[in-house]
GROMACS .gro file of C-alpha atoms in nm:
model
  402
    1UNK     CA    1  12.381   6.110  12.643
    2UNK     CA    2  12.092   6.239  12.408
    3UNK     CA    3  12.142   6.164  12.065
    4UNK     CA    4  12.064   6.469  11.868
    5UNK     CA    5  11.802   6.309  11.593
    6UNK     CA    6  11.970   6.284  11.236
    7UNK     CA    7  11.930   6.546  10.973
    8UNK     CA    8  11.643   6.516  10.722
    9UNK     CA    9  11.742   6.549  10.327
   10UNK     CA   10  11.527   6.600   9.992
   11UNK     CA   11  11.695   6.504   9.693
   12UNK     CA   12  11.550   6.606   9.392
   13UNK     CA   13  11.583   6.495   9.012
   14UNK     CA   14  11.399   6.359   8.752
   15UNK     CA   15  11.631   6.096   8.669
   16UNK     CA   16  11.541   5.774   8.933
   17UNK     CA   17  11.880   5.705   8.903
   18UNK     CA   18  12.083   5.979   9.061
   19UNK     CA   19  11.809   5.960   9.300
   20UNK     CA   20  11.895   5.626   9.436
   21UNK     CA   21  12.247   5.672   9.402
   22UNK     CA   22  12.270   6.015   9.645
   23UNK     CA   23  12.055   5.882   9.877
   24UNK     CA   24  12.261   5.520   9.929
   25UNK     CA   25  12.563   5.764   9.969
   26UNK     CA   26  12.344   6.020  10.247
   27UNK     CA   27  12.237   5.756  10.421
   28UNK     CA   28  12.579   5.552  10.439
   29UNK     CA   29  12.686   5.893  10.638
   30UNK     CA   30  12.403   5.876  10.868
   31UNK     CA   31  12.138   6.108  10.688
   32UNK     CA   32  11.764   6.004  10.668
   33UNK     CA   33  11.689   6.100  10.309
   34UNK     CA   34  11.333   6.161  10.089
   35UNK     CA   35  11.345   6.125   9.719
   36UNK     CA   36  11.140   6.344   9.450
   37UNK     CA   37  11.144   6.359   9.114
   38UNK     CA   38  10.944   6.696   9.041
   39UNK     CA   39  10.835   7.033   9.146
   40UNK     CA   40  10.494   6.921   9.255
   41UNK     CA   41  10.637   6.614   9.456
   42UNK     CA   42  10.945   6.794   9.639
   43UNK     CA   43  10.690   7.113   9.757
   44UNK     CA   44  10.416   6.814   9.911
   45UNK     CA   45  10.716   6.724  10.085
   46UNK     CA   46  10.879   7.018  10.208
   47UNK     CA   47  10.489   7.057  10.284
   48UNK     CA   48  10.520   6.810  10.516
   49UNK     CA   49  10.787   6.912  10.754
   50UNK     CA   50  11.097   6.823  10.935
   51UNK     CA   51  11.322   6.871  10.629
   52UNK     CA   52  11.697   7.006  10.696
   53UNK     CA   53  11.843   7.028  10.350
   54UNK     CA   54  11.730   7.012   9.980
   55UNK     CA   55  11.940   6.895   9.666
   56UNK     CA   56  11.793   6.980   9.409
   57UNK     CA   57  11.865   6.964   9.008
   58UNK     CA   58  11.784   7.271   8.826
   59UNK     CA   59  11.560   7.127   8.540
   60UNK     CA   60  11.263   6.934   8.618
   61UNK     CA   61  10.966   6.775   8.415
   62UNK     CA   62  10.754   7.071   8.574
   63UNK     CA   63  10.946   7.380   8.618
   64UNK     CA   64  11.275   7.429   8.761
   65UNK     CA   65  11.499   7.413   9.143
   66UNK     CA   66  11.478   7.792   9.153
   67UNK     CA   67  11.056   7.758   9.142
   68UNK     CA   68  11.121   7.481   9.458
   69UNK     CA   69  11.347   7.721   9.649
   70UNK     CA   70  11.102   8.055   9.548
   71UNK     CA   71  10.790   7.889   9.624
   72UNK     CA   72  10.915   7.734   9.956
   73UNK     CA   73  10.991   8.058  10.080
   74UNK     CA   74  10.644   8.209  10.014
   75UNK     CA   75  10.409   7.935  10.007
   76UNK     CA   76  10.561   7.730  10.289
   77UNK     CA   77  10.770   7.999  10.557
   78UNK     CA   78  10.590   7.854  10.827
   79UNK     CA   79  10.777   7.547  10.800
   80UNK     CA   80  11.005   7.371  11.045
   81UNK     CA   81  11.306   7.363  11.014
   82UNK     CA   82  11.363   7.646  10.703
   83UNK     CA   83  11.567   7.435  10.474
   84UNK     CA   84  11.855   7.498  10.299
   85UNK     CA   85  11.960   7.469   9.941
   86UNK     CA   86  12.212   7.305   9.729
   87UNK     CA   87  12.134   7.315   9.350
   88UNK     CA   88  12.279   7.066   9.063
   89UNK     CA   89  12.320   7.080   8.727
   90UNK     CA   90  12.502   6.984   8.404
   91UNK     CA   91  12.416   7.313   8.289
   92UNK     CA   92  12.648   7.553   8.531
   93UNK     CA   93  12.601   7.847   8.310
   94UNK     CA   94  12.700   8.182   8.538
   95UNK     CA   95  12.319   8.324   8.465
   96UNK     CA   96  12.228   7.975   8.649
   97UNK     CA   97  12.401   8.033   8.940
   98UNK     CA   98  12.351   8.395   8.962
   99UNK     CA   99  11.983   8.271   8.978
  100UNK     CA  100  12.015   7.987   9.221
  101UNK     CA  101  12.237   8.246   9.508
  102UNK     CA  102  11.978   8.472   9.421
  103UNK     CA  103  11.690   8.243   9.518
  104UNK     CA  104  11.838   8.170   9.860
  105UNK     CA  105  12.093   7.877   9.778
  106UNK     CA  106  12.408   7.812   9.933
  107UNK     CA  107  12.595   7.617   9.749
  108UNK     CA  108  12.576   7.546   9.312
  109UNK     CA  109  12.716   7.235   9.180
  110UNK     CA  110  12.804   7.066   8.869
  111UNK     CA  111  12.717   6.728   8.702
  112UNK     CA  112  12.873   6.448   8.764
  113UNK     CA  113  12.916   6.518   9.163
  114UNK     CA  114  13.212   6.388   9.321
  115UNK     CA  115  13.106   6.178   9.621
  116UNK     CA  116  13.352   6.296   9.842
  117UNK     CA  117  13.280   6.715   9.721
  118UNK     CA  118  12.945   6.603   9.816
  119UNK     CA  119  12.973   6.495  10.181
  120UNK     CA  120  13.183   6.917  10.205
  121UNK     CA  121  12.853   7.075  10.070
  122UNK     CA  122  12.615   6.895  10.271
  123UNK     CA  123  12.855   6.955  10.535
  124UNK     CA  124  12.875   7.286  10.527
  125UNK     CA  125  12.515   7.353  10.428
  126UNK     CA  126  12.373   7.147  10.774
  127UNK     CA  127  12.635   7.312  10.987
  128UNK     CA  128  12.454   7.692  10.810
  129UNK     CA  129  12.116   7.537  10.845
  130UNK     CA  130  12.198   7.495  11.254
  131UNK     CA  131  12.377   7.839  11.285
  132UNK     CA  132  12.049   7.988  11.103
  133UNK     CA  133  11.816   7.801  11.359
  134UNK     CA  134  12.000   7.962  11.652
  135UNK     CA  135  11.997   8.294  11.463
  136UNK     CA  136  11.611   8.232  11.494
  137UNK     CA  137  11.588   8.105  11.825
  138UNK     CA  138  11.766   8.451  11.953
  139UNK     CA  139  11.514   8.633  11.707
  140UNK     CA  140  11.234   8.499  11.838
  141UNK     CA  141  11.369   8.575  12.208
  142UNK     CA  142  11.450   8.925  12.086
  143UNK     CA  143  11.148   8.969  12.015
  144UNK     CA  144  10.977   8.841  12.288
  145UNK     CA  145  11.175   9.107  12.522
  146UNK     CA  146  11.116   9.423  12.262
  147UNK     CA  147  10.714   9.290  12.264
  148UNK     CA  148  10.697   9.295  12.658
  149UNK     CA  149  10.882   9.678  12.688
  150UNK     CA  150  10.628   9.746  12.393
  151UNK     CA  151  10.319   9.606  12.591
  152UNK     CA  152  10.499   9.813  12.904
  153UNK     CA  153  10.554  10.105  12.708
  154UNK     CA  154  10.171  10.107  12.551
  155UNK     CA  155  10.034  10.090  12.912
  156UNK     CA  156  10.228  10.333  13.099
  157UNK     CA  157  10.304  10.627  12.846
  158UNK     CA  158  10.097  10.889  12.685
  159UNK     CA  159   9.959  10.808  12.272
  160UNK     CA  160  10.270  10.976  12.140
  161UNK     CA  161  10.508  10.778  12.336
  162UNK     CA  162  10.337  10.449  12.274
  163UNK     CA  163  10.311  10.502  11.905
  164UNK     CA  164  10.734  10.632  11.936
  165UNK     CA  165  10.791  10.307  12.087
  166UNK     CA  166  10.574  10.115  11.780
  167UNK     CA  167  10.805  10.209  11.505
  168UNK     CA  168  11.103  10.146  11.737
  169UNK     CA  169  11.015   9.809  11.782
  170UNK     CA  170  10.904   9.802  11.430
  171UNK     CA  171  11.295   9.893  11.343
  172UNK     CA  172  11.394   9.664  11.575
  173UNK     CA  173  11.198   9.357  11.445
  174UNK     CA  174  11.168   9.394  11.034
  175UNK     CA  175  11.480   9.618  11.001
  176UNK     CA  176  11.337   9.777  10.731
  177UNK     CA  177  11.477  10.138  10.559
  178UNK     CA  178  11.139  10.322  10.713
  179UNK     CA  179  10.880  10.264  10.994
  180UNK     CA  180  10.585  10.454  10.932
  181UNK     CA  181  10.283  10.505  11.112
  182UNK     CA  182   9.930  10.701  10.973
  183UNK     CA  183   9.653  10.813  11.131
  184UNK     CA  184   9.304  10.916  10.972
  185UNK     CA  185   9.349  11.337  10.879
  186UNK     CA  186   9.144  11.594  10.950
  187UNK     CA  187   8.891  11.494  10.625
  188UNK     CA  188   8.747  11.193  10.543
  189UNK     CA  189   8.947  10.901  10.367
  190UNK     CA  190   9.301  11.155  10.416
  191UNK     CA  191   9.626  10.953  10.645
  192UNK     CA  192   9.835  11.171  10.824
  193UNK     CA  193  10.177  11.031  10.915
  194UNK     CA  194  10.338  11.015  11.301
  195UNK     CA  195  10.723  11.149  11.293
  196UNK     CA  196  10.807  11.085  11.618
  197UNK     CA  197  11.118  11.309  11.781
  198UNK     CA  198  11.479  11.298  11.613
  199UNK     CA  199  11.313  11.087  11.325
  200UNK     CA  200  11.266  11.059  10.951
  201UNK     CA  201  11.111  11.375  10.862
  202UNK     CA  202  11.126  11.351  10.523
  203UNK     CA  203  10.718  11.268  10.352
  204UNK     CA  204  10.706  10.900  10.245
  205UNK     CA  205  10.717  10.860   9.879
  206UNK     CA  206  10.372  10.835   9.661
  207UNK     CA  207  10.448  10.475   9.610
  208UNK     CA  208  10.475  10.460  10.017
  209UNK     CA  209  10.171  10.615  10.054
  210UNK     CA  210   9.963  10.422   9.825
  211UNK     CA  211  10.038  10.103  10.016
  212UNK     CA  212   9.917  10.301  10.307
  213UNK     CA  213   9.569  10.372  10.174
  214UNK     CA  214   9.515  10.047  10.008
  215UNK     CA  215   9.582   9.865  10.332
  216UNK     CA  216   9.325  10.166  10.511
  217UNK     CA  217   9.055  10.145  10.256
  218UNK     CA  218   9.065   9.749  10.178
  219UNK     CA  219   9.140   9.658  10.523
  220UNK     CA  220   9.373   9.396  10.497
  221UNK     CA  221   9.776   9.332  10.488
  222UNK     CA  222   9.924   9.490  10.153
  223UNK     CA  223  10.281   9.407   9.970
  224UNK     CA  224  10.393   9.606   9.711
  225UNK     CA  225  10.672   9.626   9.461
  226UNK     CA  226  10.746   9.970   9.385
  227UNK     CA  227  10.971  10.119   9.155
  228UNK     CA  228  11.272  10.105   9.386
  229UNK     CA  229  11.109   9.975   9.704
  230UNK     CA  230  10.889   9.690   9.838
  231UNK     CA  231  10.595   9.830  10.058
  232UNK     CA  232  10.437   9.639  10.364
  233UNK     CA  233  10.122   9.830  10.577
  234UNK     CA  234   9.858   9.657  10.738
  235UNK     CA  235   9.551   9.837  10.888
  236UNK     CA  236   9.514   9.941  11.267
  237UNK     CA  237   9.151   9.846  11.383
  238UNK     CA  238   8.911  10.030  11.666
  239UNK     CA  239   8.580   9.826  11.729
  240UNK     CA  240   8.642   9.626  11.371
  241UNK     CA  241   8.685   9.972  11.158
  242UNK     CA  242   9.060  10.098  11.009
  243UNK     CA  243   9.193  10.423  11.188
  244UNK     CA  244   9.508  10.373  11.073
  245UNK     CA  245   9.806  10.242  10.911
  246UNK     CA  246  10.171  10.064  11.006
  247UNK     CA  247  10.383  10.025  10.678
  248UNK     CA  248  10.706   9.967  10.621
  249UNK     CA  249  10.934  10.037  10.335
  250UNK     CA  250  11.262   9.819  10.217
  251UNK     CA  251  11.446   9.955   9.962
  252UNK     CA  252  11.587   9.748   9.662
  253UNK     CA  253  11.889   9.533   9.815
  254UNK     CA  254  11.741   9.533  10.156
  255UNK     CA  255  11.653   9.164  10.304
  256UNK     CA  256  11.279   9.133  10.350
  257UNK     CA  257  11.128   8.922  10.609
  258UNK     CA  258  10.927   8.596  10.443
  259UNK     CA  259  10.546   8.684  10.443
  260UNK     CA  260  10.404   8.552  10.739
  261UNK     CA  261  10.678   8.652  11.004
  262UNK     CA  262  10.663   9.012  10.853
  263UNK     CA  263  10.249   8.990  10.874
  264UNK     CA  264  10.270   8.837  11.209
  265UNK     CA  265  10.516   9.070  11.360
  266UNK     CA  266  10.328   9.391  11.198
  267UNK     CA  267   9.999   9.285  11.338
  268UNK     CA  268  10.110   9.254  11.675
  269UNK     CA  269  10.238   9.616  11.621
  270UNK     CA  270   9.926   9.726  11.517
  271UNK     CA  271   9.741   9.588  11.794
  272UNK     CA  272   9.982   9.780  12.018
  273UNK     CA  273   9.871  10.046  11.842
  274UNK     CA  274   9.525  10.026  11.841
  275UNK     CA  275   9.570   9.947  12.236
  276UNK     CA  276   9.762  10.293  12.293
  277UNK     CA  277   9.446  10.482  12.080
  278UNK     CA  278   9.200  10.302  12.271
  279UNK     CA  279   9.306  10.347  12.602
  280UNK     CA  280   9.402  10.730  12.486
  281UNK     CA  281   8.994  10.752  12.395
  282UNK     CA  282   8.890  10.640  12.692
  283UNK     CA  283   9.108  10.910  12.849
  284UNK     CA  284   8.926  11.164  12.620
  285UNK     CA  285   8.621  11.081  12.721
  286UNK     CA  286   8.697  11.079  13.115
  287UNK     CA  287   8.846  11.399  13.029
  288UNK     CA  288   8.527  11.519  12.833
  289UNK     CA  289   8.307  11.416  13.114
  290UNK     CA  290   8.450  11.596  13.414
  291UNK     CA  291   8.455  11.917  13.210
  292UNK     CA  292   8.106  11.862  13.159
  293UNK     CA  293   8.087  11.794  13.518
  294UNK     CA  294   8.224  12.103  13.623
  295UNK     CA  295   8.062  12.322  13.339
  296UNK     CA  296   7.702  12.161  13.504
  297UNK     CA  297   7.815  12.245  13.849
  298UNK     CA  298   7.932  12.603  13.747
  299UNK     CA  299   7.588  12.689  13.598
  300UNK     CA  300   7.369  12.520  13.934
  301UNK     CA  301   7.606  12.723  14.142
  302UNK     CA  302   7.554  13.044  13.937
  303UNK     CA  303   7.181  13.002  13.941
  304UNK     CA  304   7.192  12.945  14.342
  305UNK     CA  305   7.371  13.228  14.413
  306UNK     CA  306   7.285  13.627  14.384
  307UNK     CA  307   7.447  13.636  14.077
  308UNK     CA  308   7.247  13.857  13.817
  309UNK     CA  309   7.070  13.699  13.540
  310UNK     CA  310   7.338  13.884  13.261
  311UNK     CA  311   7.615  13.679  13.471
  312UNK     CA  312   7.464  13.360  13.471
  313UNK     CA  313   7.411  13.433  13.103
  314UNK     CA  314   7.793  13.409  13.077
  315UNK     CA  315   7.866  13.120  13.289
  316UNK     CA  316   7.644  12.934  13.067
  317UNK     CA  317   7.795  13.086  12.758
  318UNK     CA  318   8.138  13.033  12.912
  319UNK     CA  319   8.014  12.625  13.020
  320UNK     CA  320   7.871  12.551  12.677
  321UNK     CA  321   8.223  12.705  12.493
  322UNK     CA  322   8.465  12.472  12.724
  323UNK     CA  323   8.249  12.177  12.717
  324UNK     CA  324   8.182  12.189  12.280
  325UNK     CA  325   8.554  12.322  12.251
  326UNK     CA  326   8.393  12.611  12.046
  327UNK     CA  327   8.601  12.902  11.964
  328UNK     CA  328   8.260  13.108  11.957
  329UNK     CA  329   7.973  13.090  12.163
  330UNK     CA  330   7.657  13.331  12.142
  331UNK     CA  331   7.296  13.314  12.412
  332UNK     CA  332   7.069  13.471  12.165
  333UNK     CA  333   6.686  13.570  12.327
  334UNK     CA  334   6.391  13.676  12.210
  335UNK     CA  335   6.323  14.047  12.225
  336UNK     CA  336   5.995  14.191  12.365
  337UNK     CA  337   5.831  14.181  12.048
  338UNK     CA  338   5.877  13.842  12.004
  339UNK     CA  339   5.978  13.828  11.622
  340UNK     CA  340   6.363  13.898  11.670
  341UNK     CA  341   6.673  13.726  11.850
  342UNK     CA  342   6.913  13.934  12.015
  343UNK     CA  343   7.284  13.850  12.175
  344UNK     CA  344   7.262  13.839  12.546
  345UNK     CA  345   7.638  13.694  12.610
  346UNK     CA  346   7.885  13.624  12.412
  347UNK     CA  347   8.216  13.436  12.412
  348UNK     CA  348   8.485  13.513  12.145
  349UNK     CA  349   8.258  13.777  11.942
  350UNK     CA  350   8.334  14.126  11.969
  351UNK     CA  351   8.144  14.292  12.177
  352UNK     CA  352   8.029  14.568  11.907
  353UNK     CA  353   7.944  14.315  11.639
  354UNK     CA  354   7.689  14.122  11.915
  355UNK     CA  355   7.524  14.450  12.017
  356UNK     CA  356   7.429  14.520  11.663
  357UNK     CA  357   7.252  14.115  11.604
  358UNK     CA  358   6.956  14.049  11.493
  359UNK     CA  359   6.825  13.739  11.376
  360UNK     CA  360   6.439  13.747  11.264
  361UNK     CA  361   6.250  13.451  11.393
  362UNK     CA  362   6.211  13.164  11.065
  363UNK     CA  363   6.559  13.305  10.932
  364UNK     CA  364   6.889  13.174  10.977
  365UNK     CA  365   7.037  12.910  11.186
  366UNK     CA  366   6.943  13.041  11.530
  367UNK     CA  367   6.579  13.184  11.383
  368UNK     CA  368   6.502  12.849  11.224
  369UNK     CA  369   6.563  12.701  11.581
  370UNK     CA  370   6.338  12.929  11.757
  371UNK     CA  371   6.084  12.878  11.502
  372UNK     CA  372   6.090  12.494  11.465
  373UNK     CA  373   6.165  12.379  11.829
  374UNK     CA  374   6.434  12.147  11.731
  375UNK     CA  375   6.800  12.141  11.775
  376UNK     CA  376   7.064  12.163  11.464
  377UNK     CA  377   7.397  12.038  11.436
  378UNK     CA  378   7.517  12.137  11.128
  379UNK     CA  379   7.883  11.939  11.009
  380UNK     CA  380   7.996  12.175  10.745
  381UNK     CA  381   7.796  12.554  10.699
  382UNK     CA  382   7.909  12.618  10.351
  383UNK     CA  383   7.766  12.272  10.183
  384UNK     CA  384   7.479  12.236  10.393
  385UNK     CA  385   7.197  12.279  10.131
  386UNK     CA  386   6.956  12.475  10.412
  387UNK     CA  387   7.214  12.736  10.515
  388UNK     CA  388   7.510  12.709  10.225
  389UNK     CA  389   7.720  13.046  10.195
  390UNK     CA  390   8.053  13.123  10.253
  391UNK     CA  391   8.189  13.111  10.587
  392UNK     CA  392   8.295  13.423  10.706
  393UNK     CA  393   8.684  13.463  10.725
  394UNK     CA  394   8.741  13.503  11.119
  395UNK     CA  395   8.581  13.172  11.168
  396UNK     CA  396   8.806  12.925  11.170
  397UNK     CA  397   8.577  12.611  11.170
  398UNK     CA  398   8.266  12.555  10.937
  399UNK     CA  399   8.039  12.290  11.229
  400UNK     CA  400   7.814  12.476  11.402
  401UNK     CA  401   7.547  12.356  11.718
  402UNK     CA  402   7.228  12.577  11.745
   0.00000   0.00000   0.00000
């Protein structure tokens, strides 16, 4: 029969002493046990690895047993196995041990130990510290299963239902009080949040959203302590740039994840993500195409055929409309004197209004074009310095192709 190998112990305390004395008594029941006698000297070994269980005394020449078990948890969560804690002290003031259960102990004891009280709490601590190792053995197979229906989900469902099955798994994995996902708005530098069906409606706090845009605009992993909330968001990247956001919010009281398996777990969400936009784009753009496509093959058709030159006029108006996505299309022509541009079809104009047009050649959009020979795609009419004015109230958008 395999013998399972024997649990690893720290003790720490800066008397030599007490040391030697719990570590004769660990060993006597079959322990292999490491000795430290500060801060500095029990992290290098935790650093190392392969520790099951820390006592530790709660004043040290350099700080104290809550800085070991803080600092363990965020400087050194990648560690194997995740210790547990048992803190000492002659000191057993109830601020002390509120401190020391707060930290992450599980178990507070008093100088002098009793040998045999002792042999109970590291007992009971390395039978917790093998019930929490299972706990993360089914985690991590947990979440193997919810990231291969994710990876299913991403490649076989439209953007909205990929992105609906990113904060699920995002609930799934971090537990935390809100999933949110954001998405670049309609102007530059704005985020836009995803709701998806039957879920939290309500707008994410200020505090939520600031996370949001420092992750966006720094483009990197952001924690934040708000004023009753912790913030997490990391950035979701296209071809190296941010177009979005994945955040999640914990409210005060609400276990959070240690750093790097709540950054790991939210960047493989965010790649998800970034897979369901990018595959989503490249549908676009198929899409896009064989409009195009057809527009082209409407117009050679049209000109083929015995269709009169005013109805090939609107086919092309009509092609140019679905292909831009315009909600107004004009052909404008020169007149017979040459110095004026007249509508000859129009698309989402009224008919009246594009009878009585009349652009001089040199003026306006569509005159400067005549006159220069050169194409103009202008992003926003009313701030472009050339042709700034007010855009006139039935138009809905202010770009404009001439």
């Amino acid at each position: 029969m395999k013998r399972e190998p024997a649990p690893v112990v720290l003790v720490v305390d800066d008397d030599p002493a007490i040391c030697q004395a719990l570590s004769l008594h660990l060993r006597f029941r079959g322990m292999k046990v490491h000795t430290a006698n500060s801060v500095a000297q029990a992290l290098h070994a935790l650093a190392e690895g392969g520790i099951t269980l820390v006592v530790t005394d709660l004043g040290l020449p350099d700080g104290t047993g809550h800085e070991i078990i803080r600092r363990t948890k965020s400087e050194l969560s990648g560690v194997d196995p995740r210790p547990e804690f048992v803190v000492m002290t002659a000191n057993p003031t109830l601020d002390n041990a509120v401190a020391a259960f707060e930290e992450g102990a599980c178990q507070f004891l008093q100088k002098p130990i009793s040998t045999a009280f002792l042999e109970i709490v590291v007992k009971r601590a390395l039978e917790l510290a093998e019930l929490r190792a299972e706990l993360r053995a089914l985690a991590d197979e947990k979440k193997d299963i919810v990231l291969a229906s994710l990876a299913a989900a991403t490649g076989e469902v439209g953007l909205a239902g990929a992105l609906e099955a990113v904060l699920t798994a995002a609930d799934v994995l971090l537990a935390p009080t809100r999933a949110v996902l954001w998405v670049m708005g309609a102007r530059p530098g704005e985020l836009a949040t995803i709701t998806p069906e039957g879920g939290n409606v309500e707008a994410p706090s200020a505090e939520h959203r600031a996370a949001a845009m420092e992750a966006y605009e720094q483009g990197r992993p952001v924690f934040q302590w708000g004023a009753s909330s912790r913030f997490a968001a990391v950035p979701i990247r296209l071809e190296e740039r941010p177009e979005g956001v994945l955040s999640v919010e914990y409210a005060r009281g609400v276990d959070v994840p240690a750093e790097a398996e709540r950054n790991a777990s939210l960047n493989e969400l965010a790649a998800h993500c970034a897979n369901a936009m990018r595959k989503e784009r490249v549908f676009s753009s198929l899409q896009h195409s064989s409009a195009q496509i057809h527009s082209l093959v409407n117009v050679g058709l049209a000109m083929s055929s015995e269709t009169s030159l005013q109805q090939l006029f609107e086919v092309i108006v009509d092609s140019a409309a679905s292909v831009c996505g315009a909600g107004r299309c004009s052909l404008m022509l020169l007149d017979h004197d040459k110095a004026h541009l007249r509508m000859r079809a129009v698309r989402g104009i009224d008919a009246d209004i594009a009878q009585t047009v009349e652009v001089p050649v040199g003026q306006g959009i569509a005159g400067t074009v005549v006159a220069t020979g050169e194409a103009l795609y202008i992003a926003d009419i009313e701030q472009d310095p050339r042709f700034g004015h007010a855009n006139a109230t039935q138009y809905r958008d202010r770009s404009l192709i001439s």
